[in-house]
Coordinates of C-alpha atoms in Angstrom, one line a residue:
Chain A
M15 CA 7.1 103.8 131.3
A16 CA 7.3 100.6 129.6
T17 CA 5.6 100.3 126.2
W18 CA 4.9 96.6 126.4
K19 CA 1.8 95.0 128.0
A20 CA 1.9 92.1 130.5
G21 CA -0.1 90.1 128.0
Q22 CA 3.0 90.0 125.7
A23 CA 4.7 87.6 128.1
Q24 CA 3.1 84.3 129.0
V25 CA 1.7 84.6 132.4
P26 CA 1.2 81.2 134.1
V27 CA -2.4 80.8 135.3
L28 CA -1.2 80.0 138.8
F29 CA 0.5 83.4 138.9
R30 CA -2.6 85.3 138.1
V31 CA -4.7 83.3 140.6
A32 CA -2.2 83.9 143.3
A33 CA -2.0 87.6 142.5
Y34 CA -5.7 88.0 142.6
A35 CA -6.0 86.0 145.8
V36 CA -3.4 88.0 147.7
L37 CA -4.8 91.4 146.5
A38 CA -8.4 90.4 147.4
F39 CA -7.3 89.3 150.8
F40 CA -5.4 92.6 151.3
T41 CA -8.2 94.7 150.1
V42 CA -10.9 93.1 152.3
F43 CA -8.5 93.1 155.3
T44 CA -7.8 96.9 154.8
L45 CA -11.2 98.2 153.7
F46 CA -13.5 96.2 156.0
P47 CA -11.9 97.4 159.3
L48 CA -11.9 101.0 158.2
I49 CA -15.4 100.9 156.8
W50 CA -16.6 99.1 160.0
L51 CA -14.9 101.8 162.1
T52 CA -16.5 104.6 160.0
Y53 CA -20.1 103.3 160.2
T54 CA -19.8 102.4 163.8
S55 CA -18.9 106.0 164.6
F56 CA -22.5 106.9 163.4
K57 CA -24.1 104.2 165.5
P58 CA -26.0 104.8 168.8
E59 CA -24.6 103.1 171.8
T60 CA -27.6 100.8 172.3
E61 CA -27.1 99.4 168.8
I62 CA -23.4 98.8 169.3
V63 CA -24.1 96.8 172.5
S64 CA -26.8 94.7 170.9
N65 CA -24.9 94.0 167.7
M66 CA -21.3 95.1 167.0
V67 CA -21.1 94.0 163.5
A68 CA -24.4 95.3 162.0
F69 CA -24.9 98.5 160.1
P70 CA -26.5 101.3 162.0
V71 CA -30.3 101.5 161.9
N72 CA -30.7 105.0 163.3
W73 CA -27.7 107.0 162.1
T74 CA -26.5 109.7 164.7
L75 CA -24.0 112.5 164.8
N76 CA -24.2 112.4 168.6
N77 CA -20.9 110.5 168.9
Y78 CA -19.1 113.3 167.0
I79 CA -20.6 116.1 168.9
Q80 CA -19.6 114.5 172.3
A81 CA -16.2 113.4 171.1
W82 CA -15.3 116.9 169.8
E83 CA -16.3 118.5 173.2
L84 CA -15.1 115.8 175.6
G85 CA -11.9 115.3 173.8
E86 CA -11.2 119.0 173.5
F87 CA -10.2 118.6 169.9
S88 CA -10.2 122.2 169.0
H89 CA -7.3 122.8 171.3
L90 CA -5.6 119.5 170.5
F91 CA -5.6 120.4 166.8
V92 CA -4.1 123.8 167.4
N93 CA -1.2 122.2 169.3
S94 CA -0.6 119.6 166.6
L95 CA -0.5 122.2 163.9
I96 CA 1.8 124.4 165.9
F97 CA 4.3 121.5 166.4
C98 CA 4.0 120.1 162.9
V99 CA 4.2 123.4 160.9
T100 CA 7.1 124.8 162.9
T101 CA 9.1 121.6 162.8
T102 CA 8.5 121.3 159.0
I103 CA 9.7 124.7 158.3
I104 CA 12.9 124.3 160.4
V105 CA 13.6 120.8 159.0
V106 CA 13.4 122.1 155.5
L107 CA 15.6 125.1 156.1
F108 CA 18.3 123.2 158.0
S109 CA 18.3 120.1 155.8
I110 CA 18.6 121.9 152.4
S111 CA 21.4 124.1 153.6
A112 CA 23.3 121.4 155.2
A113 CA 22.9 119.1 152.2
F114 CA 24.1 121.9 149.9
A115 CA 27.2 122.3 152.0
F116 CA 27.9 118.5 152.2
T117 CA 27.5 118.0 148.4
K118 CA 28.8 121.1 146.8
I119 CA 31.3 122.9 149.1
P120 CA 34.6 120.9 149.3
S121 CA 35.6 120.0 152.8
R122 CA 37.6 117.4 154.6
M123 CA 35.0 117.4 157.3
T124 CA 32.1 116.2 155.1
P125 CA 32.7 112.3 155.3
I126 CA 32.6 112.4 159.1
L127 CA 29.8 114.9 159.6
F128 CA 27.6 113.5 156.8
S129 CA 27.8 109.9 158.1
L130 CA 27.3 111.1 161.7
I131 CA 24.0 112.6 160.6
I132 CA 22.9 109.7 158.4
M133 CA 23.5 107.3 161.4
G134 CA 20.6 109.1 163.0
L135 CA 18.3 107.1 160.5
L136 CA 18.6 104.2 163.0
V137 CA 17.8 106.2 166.1
T138 CA 14.1 106.5 166.9
I139 CA 12.3 108.7 169.4
S140 CA 11.3 105.6 171.5
S141 CA 14.8 104.4 171.8
S142 CA 16.1 107.6 173.4
I143 CA 13.1 108.7 175.3
V144 CA 14.8 108.1 178.7
P145 CA 17.7 110.5 178.3
L146 CA 15.4 112.9 176.4
F147 CA 13.0 112.9 179.4
I148 CA 15.9 113.5 181.8
A149 CA 17.3 116.3 179.7
G150 CA 13.9 117.9 179.2
N151 CA 13.4 117.9 183.0
F152 CA 16.9 119.2 183.6
L153 CA 16.6 122.1 181.2
G154 CA 13.0 122.9 182.2
L155 CA 11.7 122.0 178.8
T156 CA 8.9 119.6 179.9
N157 CA 5.5 121.0 179.1
T158 CA 6.8 123.6 176.8
H159 CA 6.4 123.9 173.1
L160 CA 10.1 124.2 172.6
G161 CA 10.6 120.8 174.4
I162 CA 8.6 119.2 171.7
I163 CA 9.8 121.1 168.7
I164 CA 13.6 120.7 169.3
P165 CA 13.4 116.9 169.5
Y166 CA 11.0 116.7 166.5
V167 CA 13.5 118.7 164.3
A168 CA 16.4 116.5 165.5
F169 CA 14.6 113.2 164.8
N170 CA 13.6 114.3 161.3
I171 CA 16.8 116.0 160.2
S172 CA 18.7 112.8 159.2
F173 CA 16.2 111.7 156.7
A174 CA 15.7 115.1 155.3
V175 CA 19.5 115.6 154.8
Y176 CA 19.6 112.2 153.2
L177 CA 16.9 113.1 150.7
A178 CA 18.1 116.6 150.1
A179 CA 21.7 115.5 149.5
A180 CA 20.6 113.0 146.9
F181 CA 18.7 115.8 145.1
V182 CA 21.4 118.6 145.4
R183 CA 24.1 116.1 144.2
S184 CA 22.2 115.8 141.0
I185 CA 22.5 119.5 140.3
P186 CA 25.4 119.7 137.8
N187 CA 28.7 121.1 139.1
E188 CA 28.9 123.2 136.0
V189 CA 26.0 125.4 137.1
I190 CA 27.8 126.1 140.4
E191 CA 31.2 126.6 138.8
A192 CA 29.7 129.0 136.3
A193 CA 28.2 131.2 139.2
K194 CA 31.5 131.1 141.0
I195 CA 33.3 132.4 137.9
D196 CA 30.7 135.2 137.8
G197 CA 31.8 136.1 141.3
A198 CA 29.1 134.5 143.5
G199 CA 30.0 133.1 146.9
Y200 CA 28.5 129.8 148.1
L201 CA 25.9 131.6 150.2
R202 CA 24.6 133.5 147.1
I203 CA 24.7 130.4 145.0
Y204 CA 22.6 128.6 147.8
G205 CA 20.0 131.3 148.0
L206 CA 19.7 132.2 144.3
I207 CA 20.3 128.9 142.6
V208 CA 20.0 125.8 144.8
L209 CA 16.9 126.8 146.8
P210 CA 14.7 127.7 143.8
M211 CA 15.9 124.6 142.0
A212 CA 15.1 122.3 145.0
R213 CA 11.3 123.0 145.0
P214 CA 10.3 119.4 144.3
I215 CA 12.5 117.9 147.0
I216 CA 11.4 120.6 149.5
T217 CA 7.8 119.6 148.9
T218 CA 8.6 116.0 149.5
I219 CA 10.6 116.7 152.7
A220 CA 7.9 119.0 154.0
I221 CA 5.0 116.6 153.4
F222 CA 6.9 113.7 154.9
T223 CA 8.1 115.6 157.9
F224 CA 4.6 117.0 158.5
H225 CA 3.2 113.5 158.4
A226 CA 5.8 112.1 160.7
C227 CA 5.1 114.8 163.2
W228 CA 1.3 114.4 163.0
V229 CA 1.3 110.7 163.8
E230 CA 4.0 110.9 166.5
Y231 CA 2.9 109.9 170.0
V232 CA 5.6 108.8 172.4
L233 CA 7.4 112.1 172.8
V234 CA 4.4 114.3 173.5
Y235 CA 2.9 111.8 175.8
M236 CA 6.1 111.7 177.8
M237 CA 6.9 115.4 177.7
S238 CA 3.3 116.7 178.5
S239 CA 2.1 116.0 182.1
D240 CA 0.3 119.2 181.5
A241 CA -2.8 119.2 179.3
T242 CA -2.0 122.5 177.6
I243 CA 0.6 121.0 175.1
R244 CA -1.1 117.7 174.3
T245 CA -1.6 116.8 170.7
V246 CA -4.3 115.1 168.8
Q247 CA -2.6 111.6 169.2
V248 CA -2.1 112.0 173.0
G249 CA -5.7 113.3 173.4
L250 CA -6.9 110.3 171.4
S251 CA -5.0 107.8 173.5
L252 CA -6.2 109.2 176.7
L253 CA -9.9 109.0 175.5
K254 CA -9.5 105.3 175.4
G255 CA -9.2 105.0 179.2
Q256 CA -12.0 107.3 179.8
L257 CA -14.5 105.5 177.6
S258 CA -13.2 102.1 176.7
F259 CA -16.6 100.6 176.3
N260 CA -18.3 103.3 174.1
F261 CA -16.8 102.3 170.7
G262 CA -19.1 104.7 168.8
F263 CA -17.6 107.6 170.7
L264 CA -14.0 106.4 170.5
F265 CA -14.4 105.7 166.7
A266 CA -15.9 109.2 166.2
A267 CA -12.8 110.6 167.8
V268 CA -10.6 108.4 165.6
V269 CA -12.4 109.6 162.5
I270 CA -12.0 113.2 163.6
S271 CA -8.2 112.8 164.2
S272 CA -7.7 111.1 161.0
L273 CA -9.4 113.6 158.7
P274 CA -6.2 115.8 158.3
L275 CA -4.3 112.7 157.1
L276 CA -7.0 111.8 154.6
V277 CA -6.7 115.3 153.2
L278 CA -2.9 115.1 153.1
Y279 CA -3.2 111.7 151.4
V280 CA -5.7 113.0 148.7
L281 CA -3.7 116.1 148.0
F282 CA -0.2 114.9 148.2
R283 CA -0.2 111.1 147.7
K284 CA 2.7 111.1 145.2
H285 CA 4.9 113.2 147.5
L286 CA 4.1 110.9 150.5
Q287 CA 4.9 107.8 148.4
A288 CA 8.1 109.5 147.1
G289 CA 9.3 110.1 150.7
F290 CA 8.6 106.5 151.8
S291 CA 10.1 105.0 148.8
M292 CA 13.3 107.0 148.6
G293 CA 14.2 105.5 151.9
A294 CA 15.6 102.5 150.3
V295 CA 16.1 103.4 146.7
K296 CA 19.7 103.2 145.6
G297 CA 20.7 106.4 143.6
Chain B
M21 CA 37.0 121.9 142.7
G22 CA 39.5 124.5 144.0
S23 CA 41.2 124.7 147.3
E24 CA 39.3 125.7 150.5
T25 CA 39.3 129.4 151.1
R26 CA 38.4 131.2 154.2
S27 CA 35.0 132.4 152.9
D28 CA 34.2 128.8 151.7
R29 CA 34.8 127.4 155.1
F30 CA 32.7 130.2 156.6
S31 CA 29.9 129.3 154.3
Y32 CA 30.3 125.6 155.0
A33 CA 30.1 126.2 158.8
L34 CA 27.1 128.6 158.5
L35 CA 25.1 126.2 156.4
T36 CA 25.8 123.0 158.3
T37 CA 25.9 124.2 162.0
P38 CA 22.2 124.5 162.6
A39 CA 21.5 120.9 161.6
L40 CA 24.6 119.5 163.3
L41 CA 24.0 121.3 166.5
I42 CA 20.4 120.3 167.0
Y43 CA 21.2 116.8 165.9
G44 CA 24.2 116.5 168.2
L45 CA 22.4 117.9 171.2
V46 CA 19.3 115.7 170.9
I47 CA 20.6 112.5 169.3
V48 CA 24.3 112.0 170.0
V49 CA 24.6 113.4 173.6
P50 CA 21.6 111.4 174.9
V51 CA 22.9 108.1 173.4
V52 CA 26.3 108.6 175.1
Y53 CA 24.5 109.7 178.4
S54 CA 22.3 106.6 178.2
L55 CA 25.4 104.4 178.0
V56 CA 26.9 106.0 181.2
L57 CA 23.5 105.8 183.1
S58 CA 23.3 102.2 182.3
F59 CA 26.1 101.5 184.7
T60 CA 24.4 103.3 187.6
D61 CA 21.5 102.8 189.9
W62 CA 19.9 106.2 189.3
A63 CA 16.3 106.5 190.3
G64 CA 15.5 109.9 188.9
V65 CA 16.6 111.8 192.0
G66 CA 19.8 112.1 194.0
I67 CA 23.3 111.2 192.8
P68 CA 23.8 108.1 190.7
N69 CA 25.9 105.3 192.1
F70 CA 28.3 103.5 189.8
I71 CA 27.3 99.8 190.1
G72 CA 29.2 98.3 187.1
F73 CA 27.3 95.6 185.1
T74 CA 24.8 94.9 187.8
N75 CA 21.9 96.3 185.7
Y76 CA 22.8 93.9 182.9
V77 CA 23.2 90.9 185.2
V78 CA 19.7 91.6 186.7
M79 CA 18.2 92.0 183.3
F80 CA 19.6 88.7 181.9
S81 CA 18.1 86.8 184.9
D82 CA 14.7 88.4 184.6
P83 CA 12.2 86.1 182.7
I84 CA 10.2 89.2 181.5
F85 CA 13.3 90.3 179.6
W86 CA 13.6 87.0 177.9
W87 CA 10.0 86.9 177.0
G88 CA 10.2 90.4 175.6
L89 CA 13.3 89.3 173.5
R90 CA 11.4 86.3 172.2
N91 CA 8.5 88.5 171.2
N92 CA 11.0 91.0 169.6
G93 CA 12.3 88.1 167.8
L94 CA 9.0 87.3 166.3
V95 CA 8.4 90.8 165.4
V96 CA 11.7 90.9 163.5
L97 CA 10.9 87.6 161.8
V98 CA 7.4 88.8 160.7
S99 CA 9.0 91.9 159.2
L100 CA 11.7 89.9 157.4
I101 CA 9.6 86.9 156.1
G102 CA 6.2 88.6 156.0
Q103 CA 6.2 92.3 155.2
I104 CA 9.2 92.4 152.8
P105 CA 8.4 89.3 150.6
L106 CA 4.7 90.3 150.5
G107 CA 5.5 93.9 149.7
F108 CA 7.7 92.7 146.8
F109 CA 5.1 90.3 145.5
L110 CA 2.4 93.0 145.6
A111 CA 4.7 95.5 143.9
Y112 CA 5.6 93.0 141.3
V113 CA 2.0 92.2 140.5
I114 CA 1.1 95.9 140.2
H115 CA 4.2 96.9 138.3
R116 CA 3.7 94.0 135.7
R117 CA 0.0 94.8 135.5
L118 CA -0.9 91.2 136.1
V119 CA -4.3 92.5 137.6
R120 CA -6.8 95.1 136.5
H121 CA -7.5 98.3 138.6
S122 CA -3.8 98.5 139.8
G123 CA -4.3 102.1 140.8
F124 CA -7.0 101.2 143.3
F125 CA -5.0 98.3 144.7
E126 CA -2.0 100.6 145.0
A127 CA -4.0 103.0 147.1
V128 CA -5.5 100.3 149.4
I129 CA -2.1 98.7 150.0
F130 CA -0.3 102.0 150.9
F131 CA -3.0 103.7 152.9
P132 CA -2.6 101.8 156.3
A133 CA 1.0 103.0 156.4
L134 CA -0.2 106.5 156.8
L135 CA -2.5 106.0 159.7
S136 CA -1.2 107.0 163.1
P137 CA -0.1 104.2 165.5
V138 CA -2.6 105.4 168.0
V139 CA -5.5 105.0 165.6
V140 CA -4.3 101.6 164.5
A141 CA -3.9 100.5 168.1
L142 CA -7.4 101.7 169.1
L143 CA -9.0 100.1 166.1
F144 CA -7.4 96.7 166.4
G145 CA -7.6 96.8 170.2
V146 CA -11.4 96.5 169.6
V147 CA -11.1 94.2 166.7
F148 CA -9.1 91.6 168.6
A149 CA -10.6 92.1 172.1
P150 CA -12.0 88.9 173.8
T151 CA -15.6 90.2 173.0
G152 CA -14.4 92.2 170.0
L153 CA -15.2 92.2 166.4
V154 CA -13.4 88.9 165.4
S155 CA -15.0 87.0 168.3
Q156 CA -18.5 88.4 167.4
I157 CA -18.2 87.5 163.7
I158 CA -17.0 84.0 164.6
G159 CA -19.7 83.8 167.3
R160 CA -22.4 84.7 164.8
A161 CA -21.1 82.3 162.3
I162 CA -21.2 79.3 164.6
G163 CA -24.4 80.5 166.3
D164 CA -23.0 81.0 169.8
P165 CA -23.6 84.7 170.9
M166 CA -21.5 84.1 174.0
F167 CA -18.4 83.0 172.0
S168 CA -15.1 84.6 173.1
L169 CA -11.8 84.1 171.4
T170 CA -9.3 83.0 174.0
V171 CA -6.4 82.5 171.8
F172 CA -5.0 85.9 172.3
N173 CA -5.0 85.6 176.1
S174 CA -2.7 82.6 176.3
K175 CA 1.0 82.9 176.8
N176 CA 2.3 81.7 173.5
T177 CA -0.2 83.5 171.3
A178 CA -0.8 86.8 173.0
I179 CA 1.6 88.6 170.6
L180 CA -0.3 87.3 167.5
P181 CA -2.7 90.3 167.0
Y182 CA 0.3 92.7 167.1
L183 CA 2.1 90.7 164.5
I184 CA -1.1 90.7 162.3
V185 CA -1.3 94.5 162.7
L186 CA 2.3 95.0 161.8
V187 CA 2.0 93.1 158.5
W188 CA -1.3 95.0 157.8
M189 CA 0.2 98.4 158.5
Y190 CA 3.7 98.3 157.2
T191 CA 3.7 96.0 154.2
G192 CA 2.6 99.1 152.2
I193 CA 5.9 100.8 152.9
Y194 CA 7.9 97.8 151.3
F195 CA 5.4 97.8 148.6
I196 CA 6.1 101.4 147.7
I197 CA 9.8 100.9 148.0
F198 CA 9.9 97.9 145.7
L199 CA 7.4 99.7 143.2
A200 CA 9.7 102.6 142.8
N201 CA 12.7 100.4 142.2
L202 CA 10.9 98.1 139.8
Q203 CA 10.1 101.2 137.7
K204 CA 13.9 101.4 137.0
T205 CA 14.1 98.1 135.3
S206 CA 14.9 98.8 131.6
P207 CA 11.8 98.2 129.3
E208 CA 14.2 97.3 126.5
M209 CA 15.6 94.3 128.5
L210 CA 12.2 93.2 129.3
E211 CA 11.0 93.5 125.8
A212 CA 14.0 91.5 124.5
A213 CA 13.2 88.8 127.1
V214 CA 9.7 88.5 126.0
L215 CA 10.7 88.3 122.3
D216 CA 13.0 85.5 123.2
G217 CA 9.9 83.7 124.6
A218 CA 10.5 84.1 128.3
N219 CA 7.5 83.6 130.4
E220 CA 6.6 85.5 133.5
W221 CA 8.4 83.2 135.8
N222 CA 11.7 83.4 133.8
I223 CA 11.5 87.1 133.8
L224 CA 11.0 87.3 137.5
K225 CA 13.6 84.8 138.4
S226 CA 16.4 85.8 136.0
L227 CA 15.8 89.4 135.3
I228 CA 14.0 91.2 138.1
L229 CA 14.8 89.3 141.3
P230 CA 18.6 89.7 141.0
Q231 CA 18.4 93.4 140.3
Q232 CA 16.3 93.9 143.6
I233 CA 18.9 92.2 146.0
P234 CA 20.3 95.6 147.2
V235 CA 16.7 96.8 147.8
F236 CA 15.9 93.6 149.8
L237 CA 19.0 94.4 152.0
T238 CA 18.2 98.1 152.7
S239 CA 14.6 97.0 153.4
A240 CA 15.7 94.4 155.8
I241 CA 18.0 96.8 157.7
Y242 CA 15.1 99.3 158.0
A243 CA 12.8 96.5 159.2
V244 CA 15.2 95.3 161.8
A245 CA 16.0 98.7 163.2
G246 CA 12.3 99.8 163.2
S247 CA 10.9 96.7 164.6
L248 CA 13.2 96.5 167.6
K249 CA 12.5 100.0 168.7
S250 CA 8.9 100.7 168.0
F251 CA 6.3 99.6 170.4
E252 CA 3.7 102.5 170.4
I253 CA 0.9 100.3 168.9
L254 CA 1.5 97.5 171.4
W255 CA 1.6 100.0 174.2
I256 CA -1.9 101.2 173.6
M257 CA -3.3 97.9 172.3
T258 CA -2.2 95.5 175.1
N259 CA 0.4 97.3 177.3
G260 CA 2.2 94.0 177.3
G261 CA -0.7 92.1 178.9
P262 CA -2.2 89.8 179.7
S263 CA 0.5 89.4 182.4
Y264 CA 3.7 90.2 180.3
Y265 CA 2.9 87.8 177.5
S266 CA 2.8 90.4 174.8
N267 CA 5.6 92.5 176.1
V268 CA 8.5 93.6 174.0
L269 CA 11.9 95.0 175.1
G270 CA 10.7 98.6 174.3
L271 CA 7.9 98.3 176.6
Y272 CA 10.0 96.7 179.2
M273 CA 12.2 99.7 179.1
I274 CA 9.3 102.1 179.5
Q275 CA 7.8 100.2 182.4
N276 CA 11.1 100.0 184.3
T277 CA 11.9 103.6 183.7
F278 CA 8.5 105.5 184.1
S279 CA 6.6 103.1 186.3
F280 CA 9.4 101.9 188.7
Y281 CA 11.7 104.9 188.3
K282 CA 14.7 102.7 187.5
Y283 CA 16.4 105.1 185.1
G284 CA 19.7 103.2 185.2
F285 CA 18.1 100.0 184.5
G286 CA 16.0 101.5 181.7
S287 CA 19.1 102.9 180.1
A288 CA 20.7 99.5 180.2
I289 CA 17.7 98.0 178.2
S290 CA 18.1 100.8 175.7
V291 CA 21.8 99.9 175.2
V292 CA 21.0 96.3 174.7
L293 CA 18.4 97.3 172.1
I294 CA 20.9 99.4 170.2
L295 CA 23.6 96.7 170.4
L296 CA 21.0 94.1 169.2
S297 CA 20.1 96.1 166.1
V298 CA 23.7 96.8 165.2
F299 CA 24.5 93.1 165.6
L300 CA 21.5 92.0 163.4
I301 CA 22.3 94.7 160.7
L302 CA 25.9 93.4 160.6
I303 CA 24.7 89.9 160.0
L304 CA 22.3 91.0 157.3
S305 CA 25.0 93.0 155.5
A306 CA 27.2 90.0 155.6
I307 CA 24.6 87.7 154.1
A308 CA 23.7 90.3 151.5
A309 CA 27.4 90.7 150.6
R310 CA 27.6 86.9 149.9
F311 CA 24.5 87.0 147.8
T312 CA 25.8 89.9 145.6
R313 CA 29.1 88.2 145.1
R314 CA 27.5 85.0 144.0
Y315 CA 25.2 86.8 141.6
E316 CA 28.1 88.7 140.1
Q317 CA 30.1 85.6 139.7
G318 CA 27.1 83.9 138.1
A319 CA 26.7 86.9 135.6
H320 CA 30.3 86.7 134.3

């Protein structure tokens, strides 16, 4: 990091004023709705109807108890976890191995295959939901766990390969050449050298993929006419229709559904930021 | 590296096939399939009839399509002239430590990007509802308890809450991208500039901004691709309403396909969306190439 301090350069006053103004605006705009949402979730319905803005007078946990039961969150959480954990494991395994082959095993196929996978960065679930839905019906994958996990892996693999390739490329070729001279084949080099070295990028890919799966909504909504495979996000969106006027209840459900993200944020903020930032960093 | 041996080729195939297979089946095949379907009248059952460009002709004469395109245009615009410059400004301020408590601000700016679109839509659906939080706060401020904000129900401004939410939620991503890149600026160069008596404005204009041009370009590409295709927040927040005033093309596609069972027509909308983003990305790349060339010539 830099050794100098900002005070060493002359900062025009206007600069500082503008900086504080924009930051203050952003902070209020971010914190106020979230704080409002949180305290409203502890508010009895009568108080919400009489005054939407005010702080609760009689704090209550009733919204939470009702939301948990009516929203069937225990079962939604299990589904979300199954989808996200499975997807994350598969994405990590597939992307590191593909990235290793693309960057360290010489092949004439690499330019074509690698760019084909990277082009997937521009394809989102919502833009190919029609053919996916048709294919899901055709293959009998709607309302199955596999029908969710396979597309999840596919939609996360491009970015994971992109991140992994940047990392594996930075492993010196000498390391790999030395292992080859010692008689190791590429598969052994992959398992014994590359995988253990790739721990930091594996963590970033895993956290990023898990987050992407956890907040995804369109695919599960479309592929689950059946309640048994719904996730937290889909359950949450359906609550809106059932109880659109009881904000306290709805917001309790929102808080419940967001707690895992909060934990993820507190524990892995640096990894999450790394995942987001590497998207547009030029190596 | 040596020549390709048989065992090398085997390792290569073994390591790349799982990723390629699943990617090809779920991403490549459907995109091609979608293109084929867009020339048919398929309704989800029966045999599709080939109808040429009819879907496209019908689409271009539908006012809902044009209104969705207009709203998509606004979404792209807000990303390009709102989120990206704001994200850069915030990153610059934090990186140069122009304010105190930068760690706190960093956390606050980034956090909304992590929330789920469903949560954001539910929250801001209530915030901007006709009798929602914003209306109530204004109503209390002017002493009229029956006050109701109508601006979000009128044709031209119905998309406004969504645009505000987009800036709120996604500026944090560009902020993080710029922050990571700003940290690569060499401290020696900055120190030299400061010793030469450069003020903050000089440093920003001559040293830091030119270095960030490639980051602006990649950010812009992500912004265009993302903003044309995503619509989840809007889906839950307004479902395109009132009437179709806040519709975007992504929603138009969903409505036609899954409410009216016009799979062929829906696929045609998907194709138009893909072509639009490719077109915009090509324009952006051309503009950026010009900028970079001018900067390089200026530097010589």
